[in-house]
XYZ file of C-alpha atoms in Angstrom:
239
model
C 15.328 -8.614 26.446
C 14.452 -9.125 22.662
C 10.631 -9.290 22.430
C 8.836 -10.417 19.255
C 5.123 -10.210 18.989
C 2.435 -11.023 15.515
C 0.692 -8.227 14.677
C -2.026 -7.739 12.942
C -4.062 -5.832 10.936
C -6.763 -5.343 8.581
C -8.239 -3.098 5.535
C -10.777 -2.941 3.374
C -11.869 -6.293 4.130
C -8.074 -7.426 4.056
C -5.851 -9.672 7.224
C -2.448 -8.423 7.188
C 0.121 -10.232 9.729
C 4.130 -8.560 10.642
C 6.150 -9.308 13.413
C 7.292 -6.460 15.803
C 10.415 -6.702 17.409
C 11.583 -4.440 20.559
C 13.607 -4.323 23.649
C 11.353 -4.429 26.612
C 15.388 -3.412 28.793
C 14.873 0.536 26.955
C 12.429 2.539 27.447
C 9.611 5.419 26.387
C 9.459 5.447 22.561
C 12.468 5.065 19.639
C 12.854 4.168 16.063
C 10.806 2.513 13.680
C 12.451 0.140 11.092
C 9.782 -1.532 8.907
C 11.500 -5.013 7.654
C 9.643 -5.541 3.971
C 10.356 -9.945 2.595
C 11.110 -11.269 -0.023
C 9.199 -12.897 -3.324
C 8.348 -16.168 -0.367
C 6.838 -12.900 2.177
C 6.511 -12.520 5.397
C 8.464 -15.149 7.044
C 11.331 -15.818 9.564
C 14.224 -14.350 7.821
C 12.542 -11.230 8.026
C 11.294 -11.740 11.799
C 14.991 -12.704 12.293
C 15.984 -9.814 11.272
C 13.872 -7.610 13.681
C 15.048 -9.096 15.546
C 19.214 -7.888 14.802
C 17.260 -4.718 14.149
C 14.956 -4.794 18.105
C 19.009 -4.927 19.963
C 19.929 -1.891 18.140
C 17.263 -0.196 19.785
C 15.110 0.395 16.960
C 11.325 -0.709 17.143
C 11.598 -3.422 13.914
C 8.392 -4.148 11.828
C 8.098 -6.970 10.136
C 5.745 -6.399 7.875
C 3.166 -8.455 5.817
C 2.297 -6.642 1.552
C 0.342 -9.968 0.749
C -2.488 -10.920 3.269
C -2.716 -13.119 6.375
C -2.068 -16.753 5.713
C -0.290 -15.759 2.743
C 3.033 -17.205 2.008
C 4.880 -19.366 -0.834
C 5.398 -22.913 -0.459
C 8.000 -22.748 -3.606
C 9.286 -20.303 -6.099
C 5.670 -21.398 -8.731
C 4.274 -20.052 -5.328
C 5.901 -17.208 -4.600
C 5.880 -15.943 -8.249
C 2.384 -15.794 -8.273
C 2.228 -13.752 -5.436
C 4.246 -11.149 -5.803
C 2.564 -11.084 -9.638
C -0.517 -9.784 -8.160
C 1.300 -7.092 -6.989
C 3.754 -6.361 -9.540
C 1.087 -5.307 -12.323
C -0.798 -3.059 -9.083
C 2.068 -0.833 -7.880
C 0.089 1.742 -6.720
C -1.757 -1.074 -4.661
C 2.012 -3.176 -3.843
C 2.539 0.464 -2.404
C -0.904 1.092 -0.548
C -0.235 -2.226 1.729
C 3.023 -0.728 2.595
C 1.981 2.875 3.165
C -1.585 0.838 5.766
C 2.105 -0.872 7.650
C 3.833 2.236 8.379
C 0.742 4.317 9.456
C -0.118 1.019 11.742
C 3.349 0.906 13.177
C 2.754 4.007 13.607
C 0.082 3.814 16.162
C 2.769 1.397 18.321
C 2.722 3.011 21.413
C 7.183 2.772 21.354
C 6.907 4.255 17.805
C 9.275 7.280 18.104
C 7.355 8.612 14.380
C 9.726 11.654 14.157
C 12.366 8.593 12.846
C 11.061 5.869 10.482
C 13.512 4.085 7.785
C 12.929 0.703 5.809
C 15.184 -2.232 5.005
C 14.175 -4.533 2.154
C 15.322 -8.278 0.450
C 15.028 -8.928 -2.938
C 10.845 -8.195 -4.229
C 11.282 -6.052 -0.375
C 14.592 -4.059 -1.251
C 11.946 -2.585 -4.357
C 8.914 -1.537 -1.390
C 11.964 0.062 -0.035
C 12.462 1.651 -2.917
C 8.820 2.373 -3.927
C 7.938 4.121 -0.401
C 10.910 6.239 -0.931
C 9.620 7.114 -4.338
C 6.762 8.001 -3.164
C 7.978 10.710 -1.357
C 6.896 9.323 2.099
C 8.487 11.138 4.909
C 10.388 8.771 6.456
C 14.405 9.258 7.008
C 15.614 6.246 4.638
C 15.561 3.689 3.198
C 17.261 0.411 2.482
C 17.910 -2.058 -0.480
C 19.315 -5.308 0.042
C 19.719 -7.401 -3.053
C 16.648 -5.723 -4.578
C 14.998 -4.858 -8.287
C 15.391 -1.311 -8.829
C 12.704 -1.545 -12.321
C 10.753 2.098 -10.863
C 6.876 2.212 -10.713
C 4.549 3.432 -13.501
C 3.179 5.969 -10.764
C 2.930 10.261 -11.072
C 5.670 10.477 -8.042
C 6.792 14.454 -8.663
C 9.313 16.463 -6.575
C 12.355 15.969 -4.282
C 12.811 12.094 -2.453
C 12.534 12.550 1.067
C 14.061 9.560 2.252
C 17.981 9.384 2.283
C 18.557 5.966 0.357
C 20.972 3.194 0.181
C 21.504 0.513 -1.919
C 23.471 -2.565 -0.744
C 23.573 -5.088 -4.542
C 25.984 -7.650 -5.383
C 27.938 -6.369 -9.358
C 26.704 -10.531 -10.462
C 23.041 -10.317 -9.664
C 21.064 -11.887 -12.236
C 17.589 -9.561 -11.941
C 19.755 -6.086 -10.664
C 22.166 -5.858 -13.933
C 24.588 -3.556 -13.615
C 23.683 -0.821 -16.849
C 20.374 -0.901 -14.151
C 22.911 0.248 -11.017
C 24.046 2.747 -13.741
C 20.062 4.021 -14.686
C 18.810 3.768 -10.583
C 21.831 6.560 -10.066
C 20.387 8.908 -12.375
C 16.912 8.441 -11.666
C 17.218 8.896 -7.505
C 19.647 11.926 -8.836
C 16.834 13.612 -10.998
C 14.614 13.325 -8.130
C 17.751 15.033 -5.761
C 17.661 12.446 -3.469
C 20.419 12.384 -1.009
C 21.979 8.407 -2.233
C 24.752 5.585 -1.827
C 25.302 2.250 -3.184
C 28.102 -0.604 -1.854
C 27.837 -2.569 -4.543
C 29.502 -5.771 -3.832
C 32.190 -7.614 -6.737
C 32.123 -11.654 -7.464
C 28.295 -11.310 -5.452
C 24.898 -12.570 -6.886
C 21.314 -11.651 -5.592
C 19.955 -13.048 -1.552
C 23.745 -12.578 -0.244
C 22.749 -12.120 2.672
C 19.758 -15.321 3.128
C 22.831 -18.795 3.794
C 20.064 -20.719 2.421
C 20.698 -18.961 -0.845
C 22.720 -21.639 -2.629
C 22.036 -21.429 -6.569
C 25.267 -20.964 -7.825
C 24.398 -21.825 -11.660
C 22.371 -18.876 -11.047
C 24.060 -16.021 -9.725
C 21.999 -16.983 -6.287
C 24.285 -17.737 -3.598
C 24.818 -16.115 -0.028
C 27.817 -14.810 0.605
C 29.167 -13.943 4.498
C 31.656 -11.321 3.894
C 28.896 -8.989 1.772
C 27.028 -10.153 4.031
C 28.199 -8.714 7.157
C 29.182 -5.970 5.635
C 26.188 -4.826 3.734
C 24.520 -4.867 7.689
C 27.487 -3.027 8.899
C 26.833 -0.269 6.486
C 22.682 -0.832 7.469
C 23.372 0.165 10.814
C 25.860 3.049 11.055
C 23.344 4.682 8.072
C 20.693 4.110 10.586
C 22.458 6.105 13.010
C 23.418 8.935 10.742
C 19.832 9.696 9.494
C 18.032 9.312 12.866
C 20.403 11.302 14.435
C 19.673 14.193 12.733
């Protein structure tokens, strides 16, 4: 049976609350996959993705980078919460690394096999963790935002990277896809991208319904991207 539990952790006087999911019929430790949230903050969307990952045999952790109770009720609040961290990408990275360190303490965590996925703003978080040189196995970015942080990251990227993106995404244009490819190549990352035609932003979100803004749920792209992610983690965790 899939178990989902709130997971509260803290550092520097700030509390965070995510959701942990796992299959209790599986015995022993298992690979870990972090799920990084959209600009709204940790929500049922990410918790549901964690539960789906738990069905695949992972210890899944829907992380919280905003802080316990900090969840946006509308786009204005979401933009405010997100921008507080986008102006300090080191602080954002520190919060992702905190979540990573905390879930590694879980009794079921195989600390040698860890990956991360993220959606929209969370896709940026997944890429930033990989860019940091963190010794994780893989990072998957769903309809993410690609601008690199202004941080002194050097050396090879250790994580394998999978980018799943819509060609018509207004938050990361085709030129940005190419720029990301050059960036990852320069740092010797093992990377690949699946780009879906006639697909905009937020294509995995059934509640996305703003076609005039190129933000629309696309069930075909959503299903194919999840299947691609599933095969990706089967591969990277088999090493």
